[in-house]
JSON list of C-alpha atoms in Angstrom, two decimals:
[
{"chain": "A", "resi": 780, "resn": "GLU", "atom": "CA", "xyz": [25.31, 6.70, -58.86]},
{"chain": "A", "resi": 781, "resn": "LYS", "atom": "CA", "xyz": [23.47, 4.23, -56.50]},
{"chain": "A", "resi": 782, "resn": "LYS", "atom": "CA", "xyz": [20.12, 3.29, -58.08]},
{"chain": "A", "resi": 783, "resn": "LYS", "atom": "CA", "xyz": [17.58, 1.16, -57.00]},
{"chain": "A", "resi": 784, "resn": "GLU", "atom": "CA", "xyz": [15.61, -0.54, -59.54]},
{"chain": "A", "resi": 785, "resn": "GLY", "atom": "CA", "xyz": [11.88, -0.35, -60.33]},
{"chain": "A", "resi": 786, "resn": "GLU", "atom": "CA", "xyz": [9.48, 2.45, -61.12]},
{"chain": "A", "resi": 787, "resn": "GLY", "atom": "CA", "xyz": [5.76, 1.20, -60.49]},
{"chain": "A", "resi": 788, "resn": "ARG", "atom": "CA", "xyz": [5.98, -1.51, -62.52]},
{"chain": "A", "resi": 789, "resn": "GLY", "atom": "CA", "xyz": [9.09, -1.41, -64.49]},
{"chain": "A", "resi": 790, "resn": "GLY", "atom": "CA", "xyz": [10.80, 0.28, -67.72]},
{"chain": "A", "resi": 791, "resn": "GLY", "atom": "CA", "xyz": [9.85, 1.40, -70.93]},
{"chain": "A", "resi": 792, "resn": "GLY", "atom": "CA", "xyz": [9.95, -1.90, -73.82]},
{"chain": "A", "resi": 793, "resn": "GLY", "atom": "CA", "xyz": [12.55, -2.98, -76.74]},
{"chain": "A", "resi": 794, "resn": "GLY", "atom": "CA", "xyz": [12.21, -2.65, -80.50]},
{"chain": "A", "resi": 795, "resn": "GLY", "atom": "CA", "xyz": [9.61, -3.31, -82.69]},
{"chain": "A", "resi": 796, "resn": "ALA", "atom": "CA", "xyz": [6.68, -0.94, -83.42]},
{"chain": "A", "resi": 797, "resn": "GLN", "atom": "CA", "xyz": [5.95, 1.70, -80.95]},
{"chain": "A", "resi": 798, "resn": "PRO", "atom": "CA", "xyz": [2.68, 3.46, -80.68]},
{"chain": "A", "resi": 799, "resn": "SER", "atom": "CA", "xyz": [1.63, 6.45, -82.50]},
{"chain": "A", "resi": 800, "resn": "ASP", "atom": "CA", "xyz": [1.04, 9.37, -81.89]},
{"chain": "A", "resi": 801, "resn": "THR", "atom": "CA", "xyz": [-2.86, 8.88, -83.86]},
{"chain": "A", "resi": 802, "resn": "VAL", "atom": "CA", "xyz": [-3.64, 6.51, -80.74]},
{"chain": "A", "resi": 803, "resn": "ILE", "atom": "CA", "xyz": [-2.32, 7.76, -78.34]},
{"chain": "A", "resi": 804, "resn": "SER", "atom": "CA", "xyz": [-4.43, 11.21, -79.05]},
{"chain": "A", "resi": 805, "resn": "ALA", "atom": "CA", "xyz": [-7.24, 9.14, -79.70]},
{"chain": "A", "resi": 806, "resn": "LEU", "atom": "CA", "xyz": [-7.53, 7.35, -76.18]},
{"chain": "A", "resi": 807, "resn": "SER", "atom": "CA", "xyz": [-7.04, 10.58, -74.91]},
{"chain": "A", "resi": 808, "resn": "VAL", "atom": "CA", "xyz": [-9.72, 12.12, -76.19]},
{"chain": "A", "resi": 809, "resn": "GLN", "atom": "CA", "xyz": [-11.94, 8.96, -74.64]},
{"chain": "A", "resi": 810, "resn": "ALA", "atom": "CA", "xyz": [-10.56, 9.42, -71.45]},
{"chain": "A", "resi": 811, "resn": "ASN", "atom": "CA", "xyz": [-11.19, 13.21, -71.91]},
{"chain": "A", "resi": 812, "resn": "ALA", "atom": "CA", "xyz": [-15.08, 12.11, -72.32]},
{"chain": "A", "resi": 813, "resn": "LEU", "atom": "CA", "xyz": [-14.80, 9.04, -69.51]},
{"chain": "A", "resi": 814, "resn": "LYS", "atom": "CA", "xyz": [-12.99, 11.45, -66.69]},
{"chain": "A", "resi": 815, "resn": "ASN", "atom": "CA", "xyz": [-15.45, 11.23, -63.84]},
{"chain": "A", "resi": 816, "resn": "GLU", "atom": "CA", "xyz": [-15.95, 6.88, -64.40]},
{"chain": "A", "resi": 817, "resn": "PHE", "atom": "CA", "xyz": [-12.31, 5.92, -63.50]},
{"chain": "A", "resi": 818, "resn": "SER", "atom": "CA", "xyz": [-11.99, 4.05, -60.93]},
{"chain": "A", "resi": 819, "resn": "SER", "atom": "CA", "xyz": [-9.17, 4.22, -58.28]},
{"chain": "A", "resi": 820, "resn": "SER", "atom": "CA", "xyz": [-6.65, 1.01, -59.87]},
{"chain": "A", "resi": 821, "resn": "GLU", "atom": "CA", "xyz": [-8.38, 2.69, -63.87]},
{"chain": "A", "resi": 822, "resn": "VAL", "atom": "CA", "xyz": [-6.69, 6.09, -62.51]},
{"chain": "A", "resi": 823, "resn": "ALA", "atom": "CA", "xyz": [-3.19, 5.17, -61.52]},
{"chain": "A", "resi": 824, "resn": "THR", "atom": "CA", "xyz": [-2.70, 2.46, -64.26]},
{"chain": "A", "resi": 825, "resn": "THR", "atom": "CA", "xyz": [-3.78, 5.14, -66.70]},
{"chain": "A", "resi": 826, "resn": "MET", "atom": "CA", "xyz": [-0.95, 7.55, -65.24]},
{"chain": "A", "resi": 827, "resn": "TRP", "atom": "CA", "xyz": [1.59, 5.56, -64.75]},
{"chain": "A", "resi": 828, "resn": "SER", "atom": "CA", "xyz": [1.13, 5.09, -68.65]},
{"chain": "A", "resi": 829, "resn": "MET", "atom": "CA", "xyz": [1.44, 8.51, -69.62]},
{"chain": "A", "resi": 830, "resn": "ALA", "atom": "CA", "xyz": [4.28, 8.66, -67.97]},
{"chain": "A", "resi": 831, "resn": "VAL", "atom": "CA", "xyz": [5.98, 5.59, -69.35]},
{"chain": "A", "resi": 832, "resn": "LEU", "atom": "CA", "xyz": [4.93, 6.99, -73.28]},
{"chain": "A", "resi": 833, "resn": "ASN", "atom": "CA", "xyz": [6.00, 10.93, -72.48]},
{"chain": "A", "resi": 834, "resn": "VAL", "atom": "CA", "xyz": [2.39, 11.54, -73.33]},
{"chain": "A", "resi": 835, "resn": "ARG", "atom": "CA", "xyz": [1.91, 14.52, -70.30]},
{"chain": "A", "resi": 836, "resn": "PRO", "atom": "CA", "xyz": [-2.83, 15.56, -70.49]},
{"chain": "A", "resi": 837, "resn": "ASP", "atom": "CA", "xyz": [-4.03, 18.31, -70.86]},
{"chain": "A", "resi": 838, "resn": "ALA", "atom": "CA", "xyz": [-5.19, 20.43, -68.22]},
{"chain": "A", "resi": 839, "resn": "VAL", "atom": "CA", "xyz": [-8.15, 19.02, -67.74]},
{"chain": "A", "resi": 840, "resn": "LEU", "atom": "CA", "xyz": [-8.21, 15.88, -67.47]},
{"chain": "A", "resi": 841, "resn": "ALA", "atom": "CA", "xyz": [-5.00, 15.62, -65.51]},
{"chain": "A", "resi": 842, "resn": "ALA", "atom": "CA", "xyz": [-6.61, 18.13, -62.60]},
{"chain": "A", "resi": 843, "resn": "SER", "atom": "CA", "xyz": [-10.03, 15.01, -63.62]},
{"chain": "A", "resi": 844, "resn": "LEU", "atom": "CA", "xyz": [-7.76, 12.01, -63.25]},
{"chain": "A", "resi": 845, "resn": "THR", "atom": "CA", "xyz": [-5.88, 13.69, -59.77]},
{"chain": "A", "resi": 846, "resn": "GLU", "atom": "CA", "xyz": [-9.05, 14.85, -58.34]},
{"chain": "A", "resi": 847, "resn": "ARG", "atom": "CA", "xyz": [-10.69, 11.20, -58.89]},
{"chain": "A", "resi": 848, "resn": "ALA", "atom": "CA", "xyz": [-7.79, 9.74, -56.79]},
{"chain": "A", "resi": 849, "resn": "VAL", "atom": "CA", "xyz": [-8.21, 12.12, -53.89]},
{"chain": "A", "resi": 850, "resn": "GLU", "atom": "CA", "xyz": [-11.62, 10.79, -53.84]},
{"chain": "A", "resi": 851, "resn": "SER", "atom": "CA", "xyz": [-10.90, 7.06, -54.17]},
{"chain": "A", "resi": 852, "resn": "LEU", "atom": "CA", "xyz": [-7.40, 7.38, -51.94]},
{"chain": "A", "resi": 853, "resn": "PRO", "atom": "CA", "xyz": [-8.85, 5.34, -49.09]},
{"chain": "A", "resi": 854, "resn": "LEU", "atom": "CA", "xyz": [-9.22, 2.36, -52.30]},
{"chain": "A", "resi": 855, "resn": "PHE", "atom": "CA", "xyz": [-5.72, 2.51, -53.85]},
{"chain": "A", "resi": 856, "resn": "SER", "atom": "CA", "xyz": [-3.26, -0.07, -53.06]},
{"chain": "A", "resi": 857, "resn": "SER", "atom": "CA", "xyz": [0.21, 0.87, -51.96]},
{"chain": "A", "resi": 858, "resn": "GLU", "atom": "CA", "xyz": [1.72, -0.13, -55.39]},
{"chain": "A", "resi": 859, "resn": "GLU", "atom": "CA", "xyz": [-1.18, 2.44, -57.28]},
{"chain": "A", "resi": 860, "resn": "MET", "atom": "CA", "xyz": [-0.47, 5.05, -54.95]},
{"chain": "A", "resi": 861, "resn": "GLY", "atom": "CA", "xyz": [3.18, 4.82, -55.80]},
{"chain": "A", "resi": 862, "resn": "MET", "atom": "CA", "xyz": [2.95, 4.45, -59.79]},
{"chain": "A", "resi": 863, "resn": "LEU", "atom": "CA", "xyz": [0.40, 7.81, -59.43]},
{"chain": "A", "resi": 864, "resn": "ILE", "atom": "CA", "xyz": [3.26, 9.25, -57.19]},
{"chain": "A", "resi": 865, "resn": "TRP", "atom": "CA", "xyz": [6.08, 8.55, -59.87]},
{"chain": "A", "resi": 866, "resn": "ALA", "atom": "CA", "xyz": [3.44, 8.87, -62.76]},
{"chain": "A", "resi": 867, "resn": "LEU", "atom": "CA", "xyz": [3.07, 12.51, -61.92]},
{"chain": "A", "resi": 868, "resn": "ALA", "atom": "CA", "xyz": [6.68, 13.79, -60.81]},
{"chain": "A", "resi": 869, "resn": "VAL", "atom": "CA", "xyz": [7.74, 12.69, -63.78]},
{"chain": "A", "resi": 870, "resn": "LEU", "atom": "CA", "xyz": [5.31, 14.13, -66.14]},
{"chain": "A", "resi": 871, "resn": "ASP", "atom": "CA", "xyz": [6.49, 17.46, -63.85]},
{"chain": "A", "resi": 872, "resn": "LEU", "atom": "CA", "xyz": [1.65, 17.71, -63.09]},
{"chain": "A", "resi": 873, "resn": "ARG", "atom": "CA", "xyz": [1.70, 19.94, -59.55]},
{"chain": "A", "resi": 874, "resn": "PRO", "atom": "CA", "xyz": [-1.31, 19.50, -58.15]},
{"chain": "A", "resi": 875, "resn": "ASN", "atom": "CA", "xyz": [-2.73, 22.19, -55.77]},
{"chain": "A", "resi": 876, "resn": "ARG", "atom": "CA", "xyz": [-1.64, 21.78, -52.08]},
{"chain": "A", "resi": 877, "resn": "GLU", "atom": "CA", "xyz": [-4.20, 19.85, -50.29]},
{"chain": "A", "resi": 878, "resn": "VAL", "atom": "CA", "xyz": [-4.52, 16.72, -53.08]},
{"chain": "A", "resi": 879, "resn": "LEU", "atom": "CA", "xyz": [-0.52, 16.61, -52.28]},
{"chain": "A", "resi": 880, "resn": "GLU", "atom": "CA", "xyz": [-0.60, 16.56, -48.38]},
{"chain": "A", "resi": 881, "resn": "SER", "atom": "CA", "xyz": [-3.30, 14.07, -49.45]},
{"chain": "A", "resi": 882, "resn": "LEU", "atom": "CA", "xyz": [-0.32, 12.53, -51.00]},
{"chain": "A", "resi": 883, "resn": "LYS", "atom": "CA", "xyz": [1.83, 12.97, -49.06]},
{"chain": "A", "resi": 884, "resn": "THR", "atom": "CA", "xyz": [-0.49, 12.01, -45.72]},
{"chain": "A", "resi": 885, "resn": "ALA", "atom": "CA", "xyz": [-1.12, 8.40, -47.70]},
{"chain": "A", "resi": 886, "resn": "SER", "atom": "CA", "xyz": [1.56, 7.04, -48.96]},
{"chain": "A", "resi": 887, "resn": "LEU", "atom": "CA", "xyz": [3.59, 6.53, -45.60]},
{"chain": "A", "resi": 888, "resn": "VAL", "atom": "CA", "xyz": [0.56, 5.29, -44.35]},
{"chain": "A", "resi": 889, "resn": "ARG", "atom": "CA", "xyz": [-0.38, 2.04, -47.02]},
{"chain": "A", "resi": 890, "resn": "MET", "atom": "CA", "xyz": [2.98, 1.59, -48.09]},
{"chain": "A", "resi": 891, "resn": "GLN", "atom": "CA", "xyz": [4.43, -1.50, -46.87]},
{"chain": "A", "resi": 892, "resn": "LYS", "atom": "CA", "xyz": [7.86, -2.57, -49.47]},
{"chain": "A", "resi": 893, "resn": "PRO", "atom": "CA", "xyz": [11.49, -0.02, -48.69]},
{"chain": "A", "resi": 894, "resn": "ASP", "atom": "CA", "xyz": [10.83, 0.04, -52.51]},
{"chain": "A", "resi": 895, "resn": "GLU", "atom": "CA", "xyz": [7.28, 2.07, -52.78]},
{"chain": "A", "resi": 896, "resn": "VAL", "atom": "CA", "xyz": [8.42, 4.07, -49.97]},
{"chain": "A", "resi": 897, "resn": "THR", "atom": "CA", "xyz": [11.69, 5.26, -52.10]},
{"chain": "A", "resi": 898, "resn": "GLN", "atom": "CA", "xyz": [9.91, 5.71, -55.37]},
{"chain": "A", "resi": 899, "resn": "ALA", "atom": "CA", "xyz": [7.52, 8.09, -53.63]},
{"chain": "A", "resi": 900, "resn": "MET", "atom": "CA", "xyz": [9.77, 9.80, -51.71]},
{"chain": "A", "resi": 901, "resn": "TRP", "atom": "CA", "xyz": [11.78, 10.40, -55.42]},
{"chain": "A", "resi": 902, "resn": "ALA", "atom": "CA", "xyz": [8.76, 11.42, -56.40]},
{"chain": "A", "resi": 903, "resn": "LEU", "atom": "CA", "xyz": [7.00, 13.50, -53.26]},
{"chain": "A", "resi": 904, "resn": "TYR", "atom": "CA", "xyz": [10.49, 14.74, -53.25]},
{"chain": "A", "resi": 905, "resn": "ASP", "atom": "CA", "xyz": [11.08, 16.23, -57.28]},
{"chain": "A", "resi": 906, "resn": "LEU", "atom": "CA", "xyz": [7.18, 17.26, -56.34]},
{"chain": "A", "resi": 907, "resn": "SER", "atom": "CA", "xyz": [8.19, 19.66, -53.64]},
{"chain": "A", "resi": 908, "resn": "PRO", "atom": "CA", "xyz": [10.67, 19.28, -51.16]},
{"chain": "A", "resi": 909, "resn": "ARG", "atom": "CA", "xyz": [8.00, 20.77, -48.70]},
{"chain": "A", "resi": 910, "resn": "LEU", "atom": "CA", "xyz": [6.19, 17.50, -49.11]},
{"chain": "A", "resi": 911, "resn": "LEU", "atom": "CA", "xyz": [9.27, 15.14, -48.42]},
{"chain": "A", "resi": 912, "resn": "LEU", "atom": "CA", "xyz": [9.95, 17.13, -45.07]},
{"chain": "A", "resi": 913, "resn": "GLY", "atom": "CA", "xyz": [6.54, 16.64, -44.06]},
{"chain": "A", "resi": 914, "resn": "LEU", "atom": "CA", "xyz": [6.85, 12.51, -45.48]},
{"chain": "A", "resi": 915, "resn": "ALA", "atom": "CA", "xyz": [10.77, 11.99, -43.07]},
{"chain": "A", "resi": 916, "resn": "GLN", "atom": "CA", "xyz": [8.21, 14.16, -40.05]},
{"chain": "A", "resi": 917, "resn": "MET", "atom": "CA", "xyz": [5.46, 11.19, -40.71]},
{"chain": "A", "resi": 918, "resn": "ALA", "atom": "CA", "xyz": [7.97, 8.87, -40.12]},
{"chain": "A", "resi": 919, "resn": "GLU", "atom": "CA", "xyz": [9.69, 10.05, -37.27]},
{"chain": "A", "resi": 920, "resn": "HIS", "atom": "CA", "xyz": [6.32, 10.45, -35.51]},
{"chain": "A", "resi": 921, "resn": "ARG", "atom": "CA", "xyz": [5.62, 6.29, -37.04]},
{"chain": "A", "resi": 922, "resn": "MET", "atom": "CA", "xyz": [8.91, 4.95, -35.84]},
{"chain": "A", "resi": 923, "resn": "SER", "atom": "CA", "xyz": [7.40, 2.31, -34.28]},
{"chain": "A", "resi": 924, "resn": "SER", "atom": "CA", "xyz": [5.44, 0.74, -36.63]},
{"chain": "A", "resi": 925, "resn": "LEU", "atom": "CA", "xyz": [8.56, 0.90, -39.41]},
{"chain": "A", "resi": 926, "resn": "SER", "atom": "CA", "xyz": [9.86, -2.32, -39.75]},
{"chain": "A", "resi": 927, "resn": "PRO", "atom": "CA", "xyz": [13.63, -2.56, -39.99]},
{"chain": "A", "resi": 928, "resn": "ARG", "atom": "CA", "xyz": [13.45, -3.15, -43.71]},
{"chain": "A", "resi": 929, "resn": "LEU", "atom": "CA", "xyz": [11.71, 0.48, -44.70]},
{"chain": "A", "resi": 930, "resn": "ALA", "atom": "CA", "xyz": [13.86, 2.49, -41.28]},
{"chain": "A", "resi": 931, "resn": "SER", "atom": "CA", "xyz": [16.00, 0.92, -43.82]},
{"chain": "A", "resi": 932, "resn": "SER", "atom": "CA", "xyz": [14.70, 2.37, -46.96]},
{"chain": "A", "resi": 933, "resn": "VAL", "atom": "CA", "xyz": [13.72, 6.09, -45.86]},
{"chain": "A", "resi": 934, "resn": "LEU", "atom": "CA", "xyz": [17.16, 5.99, -44.64]},
{"chain": "A", "resi": 935, "resn": "TRP", "atom": "CA", "xyz": [18.37, 4.79, -48.01]},
{"chain": "A", "resi": 936, "resn": "SER", "atom": "CA", "xyz": [16.28, 7.53, -49.96]},
{"chain": "A", "resi": 937, "resn": "LEU", "atom": "CA", "xyz": [17.41, 10.15, -47.82]},
{"chain": "A", "resi": 938, "resn": "ALA", "atom": "CA", "xyz": [20.94, 9.58, -48.77]},
{"chain": "A", "resi": 939, "resn": "LYS", "atom": "CA", "xyz": [19.70, 9.54, -52.70]},
{"chain": "A", "resi": 940, "resn": "LEU", "atom": "CA", "xyz": [18.13, 12.52, -52.36]},
{"chain": "A", "resi": 941, "resn": "ASN", "atom": "CA", "xyz": [21.42, 14.14, -50.30]},
{"chain": "A", "resi": 942, "resn": "PHE", "atom": "CA", "xyz": [17.84, 15.70, -47.62]},
{"chain": "A", "resi": 943, "resn": "VAL", "atom": "CA", "xyz": [18.18, 15.51, -43.92]},
{"chain": "A", "resi": 944, "resn": "PRO", "atom": "CA", "xyz": [16.10, 17.51, -42.78]},
{"chain": "A", "resi": 945, "resn": "ASP", "atom": "CA", "xyz": [17.73, 17.15, -38.77]},
{"chain": "A", "resi": 946, "resn": "ALA", "atom": "CA", "xyz": [19.32, 14.60, -37.04]},
{"chain": "A", "resi": 947, "resn": "ALA", "atom": "CA", "xyz": [17.25, 14.08, -34.54]},
{"chain": "A", "resi": 948, "resn": "LEU", "atom": "CA", "xyz": [15.85, 11.66, -37.12]},
{"chain": "A", "resi": 949, "resn": "VAL", "atom": "CA", "xyz": [18.95, 10.32, -38.14]},
{"chain": "A", "resi": 950, "resn": "LEU", "atom": "CA", "xyz": [19.48, 9.12, -34.43]},
{"chain": "A", "resi": 951, "resn": "LYS", "atom": "CA", "xyz": [16.13, 7.66, -34.16]},
{"chain": "A", "resi": 952, "resn": "LEU", "atom": "CA", "xyz": [16.07, 5.34, -37.61]},
{"chain": "A", "resi": 953, "resn": "SER", "atom": "CA", "xyz": [19.48, 4.34, -36.35]},
{"chain": "A", "resi": 954, "resn": "GLU", "atom": "CA", "xyz": [18.71, 3.50, -32.78]},
{"chain": "A", "resi": 955, "resn": "HIS", "atom": "CA", "xyz": [15.31, 1.34, -34.18]},
{"chain": "A", "resi": 956, "resn": "MET", "atom": "CA", "xyz": [16.89, -0.33, -36.64]},
{"chain": "A", "resi": 957, "resn": "ALA", "atom": "CA", "xyz": [19.72, -1.72, -33.73]},
{"chain": "A", "resi": 958, "resn": "ALA", "atom": "CA", "xyz": [16.65, -2.38, -31.86]},
{"chain": "A", "resi": 959, "resn": "SER", "atom": "CA", "xyz": [15.68, -5.15, -34.44]},
{"chain": "A", "resi": 960, "resn": "ALA", "atom": "CA", "xyz": [18.56, -5.75, -36.84]},
{"chain": "A", "resi": 961, "resn": "ASP", "atom": "CA", "xyz": [18.45, -9.46, -36.92]},
{"chain": "A", "resi": 962, "resn": "LYS", "atom": "CA", "xyz": [15.22, -9.01, -39.12]},
{"chain": "A", "resi": 963, "resn": "LEU", "atom": "CA", "xyz": [17.86, -7.15, -42.27]},
{"chain": "A", "resi": 964, "resn": "GLU", "atom": "CA", "xyz": [19.39, -8.85, -44.69]},
{"chain": "A", "resi": 965, "resn": "ALA", "atom": "CA", "xyz": [21.85, -8.51, -47.15]},
{"chain": "A", "resi": 966, "resn": "PRO", "atom": "CA", "xyz": [20.40, -5.41, -49.19]},
{"chain": "A", "resi": 967, "resn": "GLU", "atom": "CA", "xyz": [19.50, -3.39, -46.71]},
{"chain": "A", "resi": 968, "resn": "LEU", "atom": "CA", "xyz": [22.27, -3.94, -43.95]},
{"chain": "A", "resi": 969, "resn": "ALA", "atom": "CA", "xyz": [23.84, -3.02, -48.08]},
{"chain": "A", "resi": 970, "resn": "ASP", "atom": "CA", "xyz": [21.52, 0.41, -48.37]},
{"chain": "A", "resi": 971, "resn": "VAL", "atom": "CA", "xyz": [22.76, 1.02, -44.26]},
{"chain": "A", "resi": 972, "resn": "TRP", "atom": "CA", "xyz": [26.06, 0.82, -45.41]},
{"chain": "A", "resi": 973, "resn": "TRP", "atom": "CA", "xyz": [25.76, 3.54, -48.17]},
{"chain": "A", "resi": 974, "resn": "ALA", "atom": "CA", "xyz": [23.80, 5.42, -47.01]},
{"chain": "A", "resi": 975, "resn": "LEU", "atom": "CA", "xyz": [26.18, 6.43, -44.21]},
{"chain": "A", "resi": 976, "resn": "ALA", "atom": "CA", "xyz": [28.81, 6.50, -46.57]},
{"chain": "A", "resi": 977, "resn": "LYS", "atom": "CA", "xyz": [26.79, 8.91, -47.86]},
{"chain": "A", "resi": 978, "resn": "LEU", "atom": "CA", "xyz": [25.51, 11.58, -45.50]},
{"chain": "A", "resi": 979, "resn": "ASP", "atom": "CA", "xyz": [29.13, 11.02, -43.92]},
{"chain": "A", "resi": 980, "resn": "ILE", "atom": "CA", "xyz": [27.15, 9.76, -40.68]},
{"chain": "A", "resi": 981, "resn": "ARG", "atom": "CA", "xyz": [29.11, 7.50, -38.09]},
{"chain": "A", "resi": 982, "resn": "PRO", "atom": "CA", "xyz": [26.99, 5.39, -36.38]},
{"chain": "A", "resi": 983, "resn": "ASP", "atom": "CA", "xyz": [26.26, 5.20, -32.83]},
{"chain": "A", "resi": 984, "resn": "ASP", "atom": "CA", "xyz": [28.33, 2.37, -31.04]},
{"chain": "A", "resi": 985, "resn": "ALA", "atom": "CA", "xyz": [24.80, 0.16, -30.77]},
{"chain": "A", "resi": 986, "resn": "LEU", "atom": "CA", "xyz": [23.79, 0.71, -34.41]},
{"chain": "A", "resi": 987, "resn": "LEU", "atom": "CA", "xyz": [28.10, 0.10, -35.41]},
{"chain": "A", "resi": 988, "resn": "GLY", "atom": "CA", "xyz": [28.01, -2.97, -33.12]},
{"chain": "A", "resi": 989, "resn": "VAL", "atom": "CA", "xyz": [25.00, -4.74, -34.87]},
{"chain": "A", "resi": 990, "resn": "LEU", "atom": "CA", "xyz": [25.41, -3.50, -38.22]},
{"chain": "A", "resi": 991, "resn": "LEU", "atom": "CA", "xyz": [29.37, -5.32, -38.25]},
{"chain": "A", "resi": 992, "resn": "SER", "atom": "CA", "xyz": [28.18, -8.61, -36.75]},
{"chain": "A", "resi": 993, "resn": "ARG", "atom": "CA", "xyz": [24.88, -9.17, -38.74]},
{"chain": "A", "resi": 994, "resn": "SER", "atom": "CA", "xyz": [27.04, -8.23, -42.40]},
{"chain": "A", "resi": 995, "resn": "THR", "atom": "CA", "xyz": [29.57, -10.79, -40.48]},
{"chain": "A", "resi": 996, "resn": "LEU", "atom": "CA", "xyz": [27.14, -13.51, -39.80]},
{"chain": "A", "resi": 997, "resn": "LEU", "atom": "CA", "xyz": [25.72, -12.96, -43.93]},
{"chain": "A", "resi": 998, "resn": "ALA", "atom": "CA", "xyz": [29.11, -11.99, -45.53]},
{"chain": "A", "resi": 999, "resn": "SER", "atom": "CA", "xyz": [28.49, -15.02, -47.52]},
{"chain": "A", "resi": 1000, "resn": "SER", "atom": "CA", "xyz": [25.23, -13.61, -49.12]},
{"chain": "A", "resi": 1001, "resn": "PHE", "atom": "CA", "xyz": [26.05, -10.25, -50.63]},
{"chain": "A", "resi": 1002, "resn": "SER", "atom": "CA", "xyz": [26.07, -10.20, -54.05]},
{"chain": "A", "resi": 1003, "resn": "ALA", "atom": "CA", "xyz": [29.16, -7.62, -54.93]},
{"chain": "A", "resi": 1004, "resn": "ALA", "atom": "CA", "xyz": [27.00, -4.39, -55.39]},
{"chain": "A", "resi": 1005, "resn": "HIS", "atom": "CA", "xyz": [26.17, -5.30, -51.49]},
{"chain": "A", "resi": 1006, "resn": "LEU", "atom": "CA", "xyz": [29.82, -5.54, -50.69]},
{"chain": "A", "resi": 1007, "resn": "ALA", "atom": "CA", "xyz": [30.49, -2.62, -52.56]},
{"chain": "A", "resi": 1008, "resn": "ASP", "atom": "CA", "xyz": [28.61, -0.72, -50.40]},
{"chain": "A", "resi": 1009, "resn": "ALA", "atom": "CA", "xyz": [29.87, -2.14, -47.55]},
{"chain": "A", "resi": 1010, "resn": "PHE", "atom": "CA", "xyz": [33.27, -1.66, -47.91]},
{"chain": "A", "resi": 1011, "resn": "CYS", "atom": "CA", "xyz": [32.35, 2.23, -49.03]},
{"chain": "A", "resi": 1012, "resn": "GLY", "atom": "CA", "xyz": [30.33, 2.54, -45.46]},
{"chain": "A", "resi": 1013, "resn": "LEU", "atom": "CA", "xyz": [32.91, 0.20, -43.43]},
{"chain": "A", "resi": 1014, "resn": "ALA", "atom": "CA", "xyz": [36.18, 3.09, -44.85]},
{"chain": "A", "resi": 1015, "resn": "ARG", "atom": "CA", "xyz": [34.28, 6.31, -44.34]},
{"chain": "A", "resi": 1016, "resn": "ILE", "atom": "CA", "xyz": [33.63, 5.13, -40.73]},
{"chain": "A", "resi": 1017, "resn": "ARG", "atom": "CA", "xyz": [37.63, 4.58, -40.50]},
{"chain": "A", "resi": 1018, "resn": "ARG", "atom": "CA", "xyz": [38.69, 7.15, -42.09]},
{"chain": "A", "resi": 1019, "resn": "GLY", "atom": "CA", "xyz": [36.49, 8.82, -39.91]},
{"chain": "A", "resi": 1020, "resn": "GLY", "atom": "CA", "xyz": [38.33, 7.42, -36.66]},
{"chain": "A", "resi": 1021, "resn": "GLY", "atom": "CA", "xyz": [37.39, 4.52, -34.51]},
{"chain": "A", "resi": 1022, "resn": "GLY", "atom": "CA", "xyz": [36.17, 1.55, -35.85]},
{"chain": "A", "resi": 1023, "resn": "GLN", "atom": "CA", "xyz": [35.98, -1.83, -35.10]}
]
């Protein structure tokens, strides 16, 4: 199944000595003692690291770190936001509704990199499908400010999660990308082709035309994975009738 690369700062390491439970436990005790002193960056890094180590903080520490995160949201970078949301999902921590709403609102506003948006949408869906619906609605309302790369990433994420709240969002994403398709590069084009195939959607003539022309222009820059995604999208469209 198709996957996006990257999980916050990256996956685990190789072989060799591994951190012992003793040192992790000792550091967790100290983190509890200093839980009110963490900066936004320190909260994000600590939560992300615990998720990578598969160490679930106790309820008091988890609540304190999450509370500190909400207090510091204006100071979070987009990377730190992605790290925090990913960690919450991986550790299966369920903050209260106010915290989740704050994270939802801040995530799309702050995040400017496609991989960060993809990661946040997956994590929010894992935490609560209703949050992803809210994020999708925010994307629809902020469509004009989304870059073509972000729009393609939102579409890819919806397809990856097999989550389409309504046809209007997909239509607006398509129209938005069609209007600025000259800014789409091979990876984004491949994402769009794959998403259309996954969701079994035939794009309107405007988007189909620019996807075809742009893909033809950039064909020599497609990797093998990009080619597979593009062919998949074309096959679905041809099978559904029509095509150019």
